[in-house]
GROMACS .gro file of C-alpha atoms in nm:
model
  488
    1UNK     CA    1   0.000   0.000   0.000
    2UNK     CA    2   0.126   0.349  -0.082
    3UNK     CA    3   0.237   0.554   0.215
    4UNK     CA    4   0.048   0.862   0.330
    5UNK     CA    5   0.337   1.080   0.219
    6UNK     CA    6   0.349   0.929  -0.129
    7UNK     CA    7  -0.024   0.978  -0.167
    8UNK     CA    8   0.013   1.341  -0.061
    9UNK     CA    9   0.299   1.402  -0.303
   10UNK     CA   10   0.105   1.236  -0.584
   11UNK     CA   11  -0.198   1.455  -0.521
   12UNK     CA   12   0.026   1.762  -0.516
   13UNK     CA   13   0.181   1.670  -0.853
   14UNK     CA   14  -0.135   1.586  -1.048
   15UNK     CA   15  -0.415   1.798  -1.186
   16UNK     CA   16  -0.772   1.698  -1.247
   17UNK     CA   17  -0.685   1.614  -1.608
   18UNK     CA   18  -0.410   1.691  -1.854
   19UNK     CA   19  -0.612   1.969  -2.019
   20UNK     CA   20  -0.675   2.143  -1.689
   21UNK     CA   21  -0.308   2.095  -1.595
   22UNK     CA   22  -0.195   2.263  -1.918
   23UNK     CA   23  -0.426   2.559  -1.854
   24UNK     CA   24  -0.320   2.610  -1.491
   25UNK     CA   25   0.049   2.602  -1.590
   26UNK     CA   26   0.012   2.886  -1.840
   27UNK     CA   27   0.172   3.224  -1.770
   28UNK     CA   28   0.041   3.571  -1.834
   29UNK     CA   29  -0.243   3.559  -1.586
   30UNK     CA   30  -0.442   3.291  -1.772
   31UNK     CA   31  -0.437   3.053  -1.477
   32UNK     CA   32  -0.543   3.325  -1.232
   33UNK     CA   33  -0.827   3.431  -1.462
   34UNK     CA   34  -0.952   3.073  -1.475
   35UNK     CA   35  -0.934   3.040  -1.095
   36UNK     CA   36  -1.122   3.367  -1.061
   37UNK     CA   37  -1.392   3.246  -1.300
   38UNK     CA   38  -1.412   2.913  -1.114
   39UNK     CA   39  -1.471   3.082  -0.775
   40UNK     CA   40  -1.707   3.344  -0.918
   41UNK     CA   41  -1.923   3.080  -1.086
   42UNK     CA   42  -1.907   2.851  -0.784
   43UNK     CA   43  -2.027   3.124  -0.548
   44UNK     CA   44  -2.295   3.247  -0.789
   45UNK     CA   45  -2.446   2.900  -0.822
   46UNK     CA   46  -2.437   2.855  -0.445
   47UNK     CA   47  -2.613   3.184  -0.383
   48UNK     CA   48  -2.923   3.099  -0.586
   49UNK     CA   49  -3.117   2.779  -0.506
   50UNK     CA   50  -3.292   2.585  -0.778
   51UNK     CA   51  -3.594   2.774  -0.905
   52UNK     CA   52  -3.922   2.658  -0.757
   53UNK     CA   53  -4.265   2.809  -0.745
   54UNK     CA   54  -4.609   2.721  -0.615
   55UNK     CA   55  -4.883   2.668  -0.866
   56UNK     CA   56  -5.236   2.802  -0.821
   57UNK     CA   57  -5.354   2.465  -0.688
   58UNK     CA   58  -5.097   2.481  -0.409
   59UNK     CA   59  -4.868   2.210  -0.542
   60UNK     CA   60  -4.495   2.258  -0.557
   61UNK     CA   61  -4.341   2.253  -0.900
   62UNK     CA   62  -3.995   2.323  -1.033
   63UNK     CA   63  -3.859   2.498  -1.340
   64UNK     CA   64  -3.592   2.286  -1.503
   65UNK     CA   65  -3.533   2.118  -1.171
   66UNK     CA   66  -3.454   1.771  -1.295
   67UNK     CA   67  -3.190   1.876  -1.550
   68UNK     CA   68  -2.864   2.055  -1.475
   69UNK     CA   69  -2.745   2.372  -1.641
   70UNK     CA   70  -2.383   2.423  -1.743
   71UNK     CA   71  -2.196   2.753  -1.708
   72UNK     CA   72  -1.897   2.812  -1.934
   73UNK     CA   73  -1.599   2.923  -1.723
   74UNK     CA   74  -1.457   3.120  -2.016
   75UNK     CA   75  -1.752   3.333  -2.124
   76UNK     CA   76  -2.004   3.273  -1.839
   77UNK     CA   77  -2.276   3.161  -2.081
   78UNK     CA   78  -2.525   2.916  -1.926
   79UNK     CA   79  -2.671   2.634  -2.133
   80UNK     CA   80  -2.847   2.298  -2.115
   81UNK     CA   81  -2.675   1.963  -2.155
   82UNK     CA   82  -2.766   1.934  -2.523
   83UNK     CA   83  -2.610   2.273  -2.608
   84UNK     CA   84  -2.281   2.218  -2.427
   85UNK     CA   85  -2.109   2.028  -2.708
   86UNK     CA   86  -2.215   2.278  -2.975
   87UNK     CA   87  -2.087   2.565  -2.761
   88UNK     CA   88  -1.746   2.402  -2.720
   89UNK     CA   89  -1.712   2.326  -3.090
   90UNK     CA   90  -1.809   2.681  -3.182
   91UNK     CA   91  -1.599   2.872  -2.926
   92UNK     CA   92  -1.325   2.621  -2.834
   93UNK     CA   93  -1.420   2.673  -2.466
   94UNK     CA   94  -1.356   2.351  -2.277
   95UNK     CA   95  -1.452   2.387  -1.910
   96UNK     CA   96  -1.798   2.411  -1.754
   97UNK     CA   97  -1.954   2.399  -1.408
   98UNK     CA   98  -2.282   2.216  -1.354
   99UNK     CA   99  -2.558   2.388  -1.156
  100UNK     CA  100  -2.641   2.110  -0.910
  101UNK     CA  101  -2.319   1.981  -0.757
  102UNK     CA  102  -2.102   2.266  -0.891
  103UNK     CA  103  -1.854   2.014  -1.028
  104UNK     CA  104  -1.606   2.086  -1.305
  105UNK     CA  105  -1.662   1.933  -1.649
  106UNK     CA  106  -1.393   1.900  -1.918
  107UNK     CA  107  -1.527   1.879  -2.274
  108UNK     CA  108  -1.208   1.721  -2.410
  109UNK     CA  109  -1.221   1.446  -2.146
  110UNK     CA  110  -1.601   1.422  -2.182
  111UNK     CA  111  -1.620   1.376  -1.806
  112UNK     CA  112  -1.630   1.552  -1.471
  113UNK     CA  113  -1.285   1.608  -1.322
  114UNK     CA  114  -1.159   1.665  -0.968
  115UNK     CA  115  -0.860   1.888  -0.897
  116UNK     CA  116  -0.726   1.931  -0.545
  117UNK     CA  117  -0.591   2.284  -0.618
  118UNK     CA  118  -0.937   2.405  -0.716
  119UNK     CA  119  -1.093   2.213  -0.429
  120UNK     CA  120  -0.882   2.417  -0.186
  121UNK     CA  121  -1.022   2.732  -0.344
  122UNK     CA  122  -1.373   2.591  -0.311
  123UNK     CA  123  -1.323   2.511   0.059
  124UNK     CA  124  -1.197   2.863   0.141
  125UNK     CA  125  -1.432   3.150   0.224
  126UNK     CA  126  -1.596   3.315  -0.074
  127UNK     CA  127  -1.450   3.657  -0.001
  128UNK     CA  128  -1.087   3.555   0.048
  129UNK     CA  129  -1.052   3.243  -0.167
  130UNK     CA  130  -0.818   3.390  -0.424
  131UNK     CA  131  -0.610   3.572  -0.163
  132UNK     CA  132  -0.567   3.249   0.031
  133UNK     CA  133  -0.460   3.066  -0.282
  134UNK     CA  134  -0.202   3.335  -0.366
  135UNK     CA  135  -0.056   3.411  -0.022
  136UNK     CA  136  -0.088   3.091   0.177
  137UNK     CA  137  -0.002   2.733   0.108
  138UNK     CA  138  -0.116   2.460   0.344
  139UNK     CA  139   0.175   2.360   0.564
  140UNK     CA  140   0.261   1.996   0.624
  141UNK     CA  141   0.167   2.039   0.989
  142UNK     CA  142  -0.167   2.216   0.945
  143UNK     CA  143  -0.465   2.034   1.091
  144UNK     CA  144  -0.665   2.023   0.769
  145UNK     CA  145  -0.371   1.894   0.563
  146UNK     CA  146  -0.304   1.622   0.820
  147UNK     CA  147  -0.669   1.524   0.808
  148UNK     CA  148  -0.662   1.500   0.428
  149UNK     CA  149  -0.348   1.286   0.436
  150UNK     CA  150  -0.476   1.051   0.705
  151UNK     CA  151  -0.801   0.997   0.514
  152UNK     CA  152  -0.658   0.986   0.164
  153UNK     CA  153  -0.732   0.616   0.114
  154UNK     CA  154  -1.096   0.634   0.229
  155UNK     CA  155  -1.387   0.649  -0.010
  156UNK     CA  156  -1.510   1.011  -0.010
  157UNK     CA  157  -1.868   0.890  -0.054
  158UNK     CA  158  -1.851   0.634   0.227
  159UNK     CA  159  -2.163   0.654   0.438
  160UNK     CA  160  -2.094   0.664   0.811
  161UNK     CA  161  -2.457   0.640   0.918
  162UNK     CA  162  -2.813   0.620   0.789
  163UNK     CA  163  -3.044   0.898   0.680
  164UNK     CA  164  -3.417   0.938   0.679
  165UNK     CA  165  -3.637   1.095   0.414
  166UNK     CA  166  -3.853   1.399   0.479
  167UNK     CA  167  -4.224   1.356   0.417
  168UNK     CA  168  -4.318   1.609   0.149
  169UNK     CA  169  -4.692   1.570   0.206
  170UNK     CA  170  -4.839   1.217   0.208
  171UNK     CA  171  -4.520   1.081   0.048
  172UNK     CA  172  -4.450   0.802   0.298
  173UNK     CA  173  -4.537   0.550   0.023
  174UNK     CA  174  -4.245   0.684  -0.184
  175UNK     CA  175  -4.010   0.706   0.115
  176UNK     CA  176  -4.043   0.340   0.214
  177UNK     CA  177  -3.981   0.213  -0.141
  178UNK     CA  178  -3.687   0.446  -0.193
  179UNK     CA  179  -3.531   0.345   0.141
  180UNK     CA  180  -3.564  -0.018   0.034
  181UNK     CA  181  -3.375   0.056  -0.288
  182UNK     CA  182  -3.113   0.271  -0.113
  183UNK     CA  183  -3.025  -0.014   0.124
  184UNK     CA  184  -3.002  -0.283  -0.142
  185UNK     CA  185  -2.637  -0.383  -0.209
  186UNK     CA  186  -2.709  -0.479  -0.571
  187UNK     CA  187  -2.855  -0.139  -0.652
  188UNK     CA  188  -2.580   0.042  -0.460
  189UNK     CA  189  -2.319  -0.130  -0.676
  190UNK     CA  190  -2.505  -0.022  -0.988
  191UNK     CA  191  -2.593   0.339  -0.905
  192UNK     CA  192  -2.266   0.424  -0.725
  193UNK     CA  193  -2.063   0.255  -0.996
  194UNK     CA  194  -2.095   0.293  -1.370
  195UNK     CA  195  -2.473   0.259  -1.384
  196UNK     CA  196  -2.722   0.523  -1.497
  197UNK     CA  197  -2.541   0.853  -1.553
  198UNK     CA  198  -2.770   1.160  -1.529
  199UNK     CA  199  -2.520   1.387  -1.706
  200UNK     CA  200  -2.534   1.163  -2.015
  201UNK     CA  201  -2.912   1.117  -2.016
  202UNK     CA  202  -3.136   1.334  -2.234
  203UNK     CA  203  -3.470   1.164  -2.158
  204UNK     CA  204  -3.730   1.408  -2.016
  205UNK     CA  205  -3.845   1.347  -1.657
  206UNK     CA  206  -3.621   1.042  -1.634
  207UNK     CA  207  -3.692   0.826  -1.330
  208UNK     CA  208  -3.349   0.664  -1.364
  209UNK     CA  209  -3.184   1.006  -1.327
  210UNK     CA  210  -3.396   1.092  -1.023
  211UNK     CA  211  -3.315   0.762  -0.850
  212UNK     CA  212  -2.945   0.798  -0.933
  213UNK     CA  213  -2.946   1.144  -0.777
  214UNK     CA  214  -3.116   1.004  -0.465
  215UNK     CA  215  -2.839   0.743  -0.433
  216UNK     CA  216  -2.578   1.016  -0.472
  217UNK     CA  217  -2.747   1.237  -0.210
  218UNK     CA  218  -2.792   0.952   0.034
  219UNK     CA  219  -2.430   0.837   0.009
  220UNK     CA  220  -2.253   1.171  -0.033
  221UNK     CA  221  -2.255   1.280   0.331
  222UNK     CA  222  -2.210   1.137   0.678
  223UNK     CA  223  -2.464   1.381   0.821
  224UNK     CA  224  -2.739   1.206   1.016
  225UNK     CA  225  -3.022   1.441   0.922
  226UNK     CA  226  -3.273   1.346   0.657
  227UNK     CA  227  -3.300   1.469   0.302
  228UNK     CA  228  -3.585   1.520   0.057
  229UNK     CA  229  -3.630   1.312  -0.260
  230UNK     CA  230  -3.797   1.602  -0.441
  231UNK     CA  231  -3.651   1.515  -0.782
  232UNK     CA  232  -3.798   1.167  -0.767
  233UNK     CA  233  -4.135   1.298  -0.651
  234UNK     CA  234  -4.154   1.551  -0.935
  235UNK     CA  235  -4.041   1.298  -1.194
  236UNK     CA  236  -4.302   1.052  -1.068
  237UNK     CA  237  -4.577   1.312  -1.088
  238UNK     CA  238  -4.482   1.404  -1.442
  239UNK     CA  239  -4.456   1.041  -1.552
  240UNK     CA  240  -4.791   0.937  -1.403
  241UNK     CA  241  -5.088   1.175  -1.363
  242UNK     CA  242  -5.239   0.925  -1.117
  243UNK     CA  243  -4.953   0.993  -0.876
  244UNK     CA  244  -4.961   1.372  -0.904
  245UNK     CA  245  -5.080   1.550  -0.593
  246UNK     CA  246  -5.066   1.491  -0.221
  247UNK     CA  247  -5.319   1.211  -0.181
  248UNK     CA  248  -5.209   0.881  -0.027
  249UNK     CA  249  -5.081   0.617  -0.270
  250UNK     CA  250  -5.027   0.243  -0.241
  251UNK     CA  251  -4.662   0.153  -0.179
  252UNK     CA  252  -4.694  -0.173  -0.374
  253UNK     CA  253  -4.833   0.004  -0.680
  254UNK     CA  254  -4.558   0.267  -0.655
  255UNK     CA  255  -4.294  -0.008  -0.643
  256UNK     CA  256  -4.436  -0.158  -0.964
  257UNK     CA  257  -4.440   0.187  -1.125
  258UNK     CA  258  -4.082   0.260  -1.020
  259UNK     CA  259  -3.944  -0.072  -1.144
  260UNK     CA  260  -4.118  -0.027  -1.480
  261UNK     CA  261  -3.976   0.324  -1.521
  262UNK     CA  262  -3.626   0.214  -1.418
  263UNK     CA  263  -3.645  -0.061  -1.677
  264UNK     CA  264  -3.751   0.195  -1.941
  265UNK     CA  265  -3.459   0.421  -1.846
  266UNK     CA  266  -3.195   0.152  -1.901
  267UNK     CA  267  -2.982   0.176  -2.212
  268UNK     CA  268  -3.058  -0.103  -2.458
  269UNK     CA  269  -3.376  -0.218  -2.284
  270UNK     CA  270  -3.651  -0.399  -2.470
  271UNK     CA  271  -4.015  -0.314  -2.423
  272UNK     CA  272  -4.145  -0.663  -2.496
  273UNK     CA  273  -4.079  -0.883  -2.193
  274UNK     CA  274  -4.170  -1.198  -2.385
  275UNK     CA  275  -3.842  -1.183  -2.580
  276UNK     CA  276  -3.633  -1.124  -2.272
  277UNK     CA  277  -3.427  -0.815  -2.200
  278UNK     CA  278  -3.051  -0.787  -2.134
  279UNK     CA  279  -3.072  -0.470  -1.924
  280UNK     CA  280  -2.964  -0.455  -1.559
  281UNK     CA  281  -3.307  -0.377  -1.417
  282UNK     CA  282  -3.480  -0.660  -1.602
  283UNK     CA  283  -3.227  -0.910  -1.470
  284UNK     CA  284  -3.254  -0.765  -1.119
  285UNK     CA  285  -3.628  -0.718  -1.072
  286UNK     CA  286  -3.808  -0.939  -1.323
  287UNK     CA  287  -3.876  -1.311  -1.305
  288UNK     CA  288  -4.117  -1.541  -1.486
  289UNK     CA  289  -4.438  -1.695  -1.360
  290UNK     CA  290  -4.577  -2.010  -1.525
  291UNK     CA  291  -4.948  -2.083  -1.535
  292UNK     CA  292  -5.043  -2.445  -1.612
  293UNK     CA  293  -5.403  -2.543  -1.683
  294UNK     CA  294  -5.484  -2.916  -1.699
  295UNK     CA  295  -5.806  -3.043  -1.853
  296UNK     CA  296  -5.975  -3.278  -1.607
  297UNK     CA  297  -6.122  -3.485  -1.893
  298UNK     CA  298  -5.830  -3.548  -2.131
  299UNK     CA  299  -5.530  -3.436  -1.927
  300UNK     CA  300  -5.413  -3.176  -2.184
  301UNK     CA  301  -5.185  -2.914  -2.024
  302UNK     CA  302  -5.171  -2.554  -2.144
  303UNK     CA  303  -4.871  -2.355  -2.019
  304UNK     CA  304  -4.823  -1.979  -2.026
  305UNK     CA  305  -4.518  -1.785  -1.903
  306UNK     CA  306  -4.564  -1.423  -1.794
  307UNK     CA  307  -4.316  -1.168  -1.653
  308UNK     CA  308  -4.344  -1.103  -1.281
  309UNK     CA  309  -4.201  -0.818  -1.078
  310UNK     CA  310  -4.345  -0.942  -0.746
  311UNK     CA  311  -4.567  -1.207  -0.591
  312UNK     CA  312  -4.907  -1.096  -0.457
  313UNK     CA  313  -5.003  -1.347  -0.188
  314UNK     CA  314  -5.356  -1.367  -0.054
  315UNK     CA  315  -5.333  -1.428   0.321
  316UNK     CA  316  -5.691  -1.561   0.319
  317UNK     CA  317  -5.640  -1.785   0.019
  318UNK     CA  318  -5.623  -2.109   0.222
  319UNK     CA  319  -5.988  -2.077   0.324
  320UNK     CA  320  -6.092  -1.988  -0.029
  321UNK     CA  321  -5.912  -2.285  -0.180
  322UNK     CA  322  -6.055  -2.522   0.079
  323UNK     CA  323  -6.403  -2.412  -0.024
  324UNK     CA  324  -6.312  -2.488  -0.388
  325UNK     CA  325  -6.150  -2.823  -0.317
  326UNK     CA  326  -5.794  -2.699  -0.259
  327UNK     CA  327  -5.573  -2.733   0.046
  328UNK     CA  328  -5.690  -2.669   0.400
  329UNK     CA  329  -5.662  -2.339   0.582
  330UNK     CA  330  -5.386  -2.277   0.831
  331UNK     CA  331  -5.467  -2.154   1.179
  332UNK     CA  332  -5.159  -1.929   1.182
  333UNK     CA  333  -5.094  -1.724   0.866
  334UNK     CA  334  -4.734  -1.764   0.750
  335UNK     CA  335  -4.538  -1.657   0.444
  336UNK     CA  336  -4.461  -2.020   0.361
  337UNK     CA  337  -4.829  -2.106   0.394
  338UNK     CA  338  -4.918  -1.824   0.155
  339UNK     CA  339  -4.656  -1.945  -0.095
  340UNK     CA  340  -4.784  -2.303  -0.069
  341UNK     CA  341  -5.139  -2.183  -0.134
  342UNK     CA  342  -5.019  -1.962  -0.422
  343UNK     CA  343  -4.848  -2.256  -0.595
  344UNK     CA  344  -5.099  -2.532  -0.512
  345UNK     CA  345  -5.348  -2.669  -0.768
  346UNK     CA  346  -5.680  -2.486  -0.786
  347UNK     CA  347  -6.004  -2.616  -0.934
  348UNK     CA  348  -6.150  -2.382  -1.195
  349UNK     CA  349  -6.521  -2.323  -1.203
  350UNK     CA  350  -6.718  -2.503  -1.472
  351UNK     CA  351  -6.735  -2.315  -1.801
  352UNK     CA  352  -6.420  -2.111  -1.742
  353UNK     CA  353  -6.183  -2.329  -1.945
  354UNK     CA  354  -6.224  -2.442  -2.307
  355UNK     CA  355  -6.000  -2.735  -2.403
  356UNK     CA  356  -5.856  -2.735  -2.756
  357UNK     CA  357  -5.807  -3.114  -2.741
  358UNK     CA  358  -6.174  -3.161  -2.658
  359UNK     CA  359  -6.294  -2.967  -2.961
  360UNK     CA  360  -6.308  -2.637  -2.781
  361UNK     CA  361  -6.574  -2.755  -2.542
  362UNK     CA  362  -6.593  -2.612  -2.194
  363UNK     CA  363  -6.441  -2.850  -1.943
  364UNK     CA  364  -6.357  -2.863  -1.579
  365UNK     CA  365  -5.989  -2.798  -1.524
  366UNK     CA  366  -5.717  -2.751  -1.265
  367UNK     CA  367  -5.490  -2.446  -1.262
  368UNK     CA  368  -5.151  -2.418  -1.096
  369UNK     CA  369  -4.905  -2.128  -1.068
  370UNK     CA  370  -4.532  -2.189  -1.034
  371UNK     CA  371  -4.225  -1.967  -1.054
  372UNK     CA  372  -4.040  -2.031  -1.380
  373UNK     CA  373  -3.755  -1.788  -1.313
  374UNK     CA  374  -3.660  -1.604  -0.993
  375UNK     CA  375  -3.530  -1.245  -0.986
  376UNK     CA  376  -3.232  -1.126  -0.783
  377UNK     CA  377  -3.459  -0.897  -0.578
  378UNK     CA  378  -3.785  -1.067  -0.487
  379UNK     CA  379  -4.076  -0.856  -0.363
  380UNK     CA  380  -4.370  -1.033  -0.198
  381UNK     CA  381  -4.694  -0.850  -0.121
  382UNK     CA  382  -4.907  -0.981   0.163
  383UNK     CA  383  -5.247  -0.871   0.036
  384UNK     CA  384  -5.410  -0.690   0.327
  385UNK     CA  385  -5.653  -0.486   0.120
  386UNK     CA  386  -5.965  -0.654  -0.013
  387UNK     CA  387  -6.208  -0.478  -0.244
  388UNK     CA  388  -6.557  -0.607  -0.328
  389UNK     CA  389  -6.862  -0.449  -0.487
  390UNK     CA  390  -7.005  -0.362  -0.146
  391UNK     CA  391  -6.704  -0.287   0.075
  392UNK     CA  392  -6.331  -0.230   0.088
  393UNK     CA  393  -6.149  -0.343   0.397
  394UNK     CA  394  -5.804  -0.404   0.536
  395UNK     CA  395  -5.697  -0.731   0.698
  396UNK     CA  396  -5.516  -0.662   1.024
  397UNK     CA  397  -5.298  -0.908   1.211
  398UNK     CA  398  -4.957  -1.069   1.222
  399UNK     CA  399  -4.830  -1.288   0.939
  400UNK     CA  400  -4.517  -1.485   1.025
  401UNK     CA  401  -4.224  -1.452   0.786
  402UNK     CA  402  -3.863  -1.575   0.811
  403UNK     CA  403  -3.529  -1.396   0.784
  404UNK     CA  404  -3.428  -1.648   0.516
  405UNK     CA  405  -3.632  -1.863   0.281
  406UNK     CA  406  -3.562  -2.130   0.019
  407UNK     CA  407  -3.772  -2.065  -0.291
  408UNK     CA  408  -3.701  -2.395  -0.469
  409UNK     CA  409  -4.027  -2.563  -0.349
  410UNK     CA  410  -4.231  -2.295  -0.529
  411UNK     CA  411  -4.059  -2.322  -0.868
  412UNK     CA  412  -4.147  -2.533  -1.171
  413UNK     CA  413  -3.890  -2.791  -1.056
  414UNK     CA  414  -3.953  -2.822  -0.681
  415UNK     CA  415  -3.799  -3.171  -0.653
  416UNK     CA  416  -3.503  -3.123  -0.885
  417UNK     CA  417  -3.167  -3.254  -0.765
  418UNK     CA  418  -2.988  -2.920  -0.758
  419UNK     CA  419  -2.789  -2.720  -0.509
  420UNK     CA  420  -3.066  -2.585  -0.286
  421UNK     CA  421  -2.843  -2.300  -0.165
  422UNK     CA  422  -2.881  -2.143  -0.512
  423UNK     CA  423  -3.242  -2.066  -0.420
  424UNK     CA  424  -3.179  -1.913  -0.078
  425UNK     CA  425  -3.309  -1.559  -0.020
  426UNK     CA  426  -3.241  -1.329   0.276
  427UNK     CA  427  -3.479  -1.061   0.403
  428UNK     CA  428  -3.359  -0.709   0.323
  429UNK     CA  429  -3.664  -0.489   0.397
  430UNK     CA  430  -4.013  -0.510   0.545
  431UNK     CA  431  -4.269  -0.238   0.470
  432UNK     CA  432  -4.552  -0.187   0.723
  433UNK     CA  433  -4.884  -0.008   0.673
  434UNK     CA  434  -5.061   0.129   0.980
  435UNK     CA  435  -5.409   0.276   0.983
  436UNK     CA  436  -5.710   0.261   0.755
  437UNK     CA  437  -5.731   0.220   0.380
  438UNK     CA  438  -5.751   0.591   0.302
  439UNK     CA  439  -5.579   0.736   0.609
  440UNK     CA  440  -5.280   0.516   0.679
  441UNK     CA  441  -4.907   0.558   0.713
  442UNK     CA  442  -4.609   0.357   0.585
  443UNK     CA  443  -4.277   0.289   0.752
  444UNK     CA  444  -4.004   0.037   0.671
  445UNK     CA  445  -3.746  -0.184   0.840
  446UNK     CA  446  -3.421  -0.209   0.640
  447UNK     CA  447  -3.110  -0.418   0.689
  448UNK     CA  448  -2.801  -0.198   0.732
  449UNK     CA  449  -2.503  -0.432   0.723
  450UNK     CA  450  -2.562  -0.678   1.005
  451UNK     CA  451  -2.806  -0.448   1.185
  452UNK     CA  452  -3.167  -0.346   1.135
  453UNK     CA  453  -3.299   0.011   1.122
  454UNK     CA  454  -3.654   0.147   1.134
  455UNK     CA  455  -3.721   0.434   0.893
  456UNK     CA  456  -4.033   0.635   0.972
  457UNK     CA  457  -3.988   0.917   0.721
  458UNK     CA  458  -3.700   1.125   0.864
  459UNK     CA  459  -3.704   0.946   1.200
  460UNK     CA  460  -3.437   0.674   1.218
  461UNK     CA  461  -3.433   0.416   1.499
  462UNK     CA  462  -3.211   0.108   1.550
  463UNK     CA  463  -3.414  -0.209   1.611
  464UNK     CA  464  -3.359  -0.579   1.672
  465UNK     CA  465  -3.435  -0.879   1.453
  466UNK     CA  466  -3.722  -0.959   1.690
  467UNK     CA  467  -3.875  -0.616   1.622
  468UNK     CA  468  -3.862  -0.684   1.249
  469UNK     CA  469  -4.010  -1.034   1.273
  470UNK     CA  470  -4.293  -0.905   1.493
  471UNK     CA  471  -4.395  -0.640   1.240
  472UNK     CA  472  -4.730  -0.658   1.059
  473UNK     CA  473  -4.560  -0.656   0.720
  474UNK     CA  474  -4.733  -0.551   0.399
  475UNK     CA  475  -4.436  -0.583   0.159
  476UNK     CA  476  -4.136  -0.811   0.204
  477UNK     CA  477  -3.816  -0.775   0.003
  478UNK     CA  478  -3.575  -1.068  -0.020
  479UNK     CA  479  -3.233  -1.075  -0.188
  480UNK     CA  480  -3.081  -1.377  -0.357
  481UNK     CA  481  -2.800  -1.485  -0.128
  482UNK     CA  482  -2.549  -1.580  -0.400
  483UNK     CA  483  -2.565  -1.399  -0.733
  484UNK     CA  484  -2.279  -1.611  -0.869
  485UNK     CA  485  -2.497  -1.922  -0.854
  486UNK     CA  486  -2.828  -1.759  -0.947
  487UNK     CA  487  -3.080  -2.003  -1.102
  488UNK     CA  488  -3.154  -1.950  -1.468
   0.00000   0.00000   0.00000
C-alpha cells in the first residue's frame, strides 16, 4: 500500500486532467483568470437555489429542476446539456460547471474532473478564496492537511450512518420504497458505480436520473439528518398523472411503477418482456411466472409464461381454496403457507376453461401457478386490502415470515436434484402499513449491514431482529444470497 506521504505528493503533482493541468500552468495571468472564473461561478451558483414556485392549486413545481445547467468558465454563458457540445465546438471553450453539484466538467475528457488545487479554493471562504490561494499554502503540519493525508485512502462517498427521508406531504409510500432501494447492495453497486449517468441522459423526466441522484445524495454525506427526494417525486408526478398530488398512494403500486420506469430508463432495454431483456433492471427485478391449466377430462396441459415483478399473496387464500377443493386453511398465517397456497393446484369453475383437445368444449380444469424464473430482488406483497362491490377493507394481524427462505419448493422444478443453496433468499426490507385504507401511514425496516434500522420518514431508529419479525408486514423484500450461482 502506498504511504500517506506518497499519496500526498502524488496529489500535489497531479491535476484533475491533462487539459486542466496545461491551462493552470500557463503564464500571463491565464491561470489566475480561470481560478477567478471558477470561484465566481461557484459562489454564484451557491447563492441561488434551484428555481421553484407554487402553482395556483398549491402544489410545488420546479422549473428545469430535474436537469442541470452548465456555465462556461470562459464566457459565463449558461446552457443545457444538449447545447454544451455545440458551444465548445463553436468557441473552443472547454470547461464548464454544472448547476447542481457545482462540479467541473472538461469537454475534451467528456467527463467531470476533480482537482485538489481548485478544491482548496472551493473550501476557502468566498470573499478571500483567491487571496488564500495566492498568499498561503497549506503547511505539512496544518490540521486540515493532516486530516486529508490521514483519510486519503478512504472512499469520499462512504456513508458513516443512515439517513431518513422527509415527508413532502403524504409521500411516505415513496419514502419506504426508496429506502428499500437505497439499502439494497445490488442497486448500490449499480448506481454508485458505472450505472445510470444523469449527465449523459437526455430523456425528459427520467426516473433513472432521479433515483441515481437520490443514491448520490444519500451516500454523499455522513450527516445524520434526513433529506428530501424532491426530484424523484416531481419525476413521478410528471410520468404518471395518477400519482400527481398529495393524496395517499399504495406503496406496492408505486414499487411496480418505479421498477417499470427504471427498466424503461436503461440503455438497450426492450419493451417486450416476452423476448427477454438484457438490461440490468430486467435481470434484477423481473422473473417469470408459469401458469399451467390441466383439462380434467383429457389431461391436456396448457402452459403460459408471464413476466413477474413481485408475488401478490392472498393471506386468506387457504380458506378460499378449501371451499373450492384446494388445500386446507392454516390456523396461523405464515409466508410459507401463503406461498404453498399460491403454488398449489386450484379447481376452476365449470365453463371457465375451453379445451382445444376436446374440440373447444368447456371442461372442468385444474390451474396451478409456479415460478419459472426467480429475480435477484424478490418482492412479496401480503395482500391486506380486499375490495368487493359492497365494501373495501383491510386485513389486520400478524403474518409470520422468516429472515431467510428457500424458494425452490415454489418453482417449476420443486424436486429437482440441484444445489438448494442457489435458491436461498435473505430478508432485506419489510414495509408496514398502519391505519385505515384511506388514512394510513407507511414505515419500513431495512437491513443496514448486520443491523436493522426502522425508517419512519426522517425518524431513524435502531431495532432488533425480533422487532422486524414481529412487524405486521405488507411488503417483504428478499435478496438472492449468491448472485454467482443464481438459477436461470
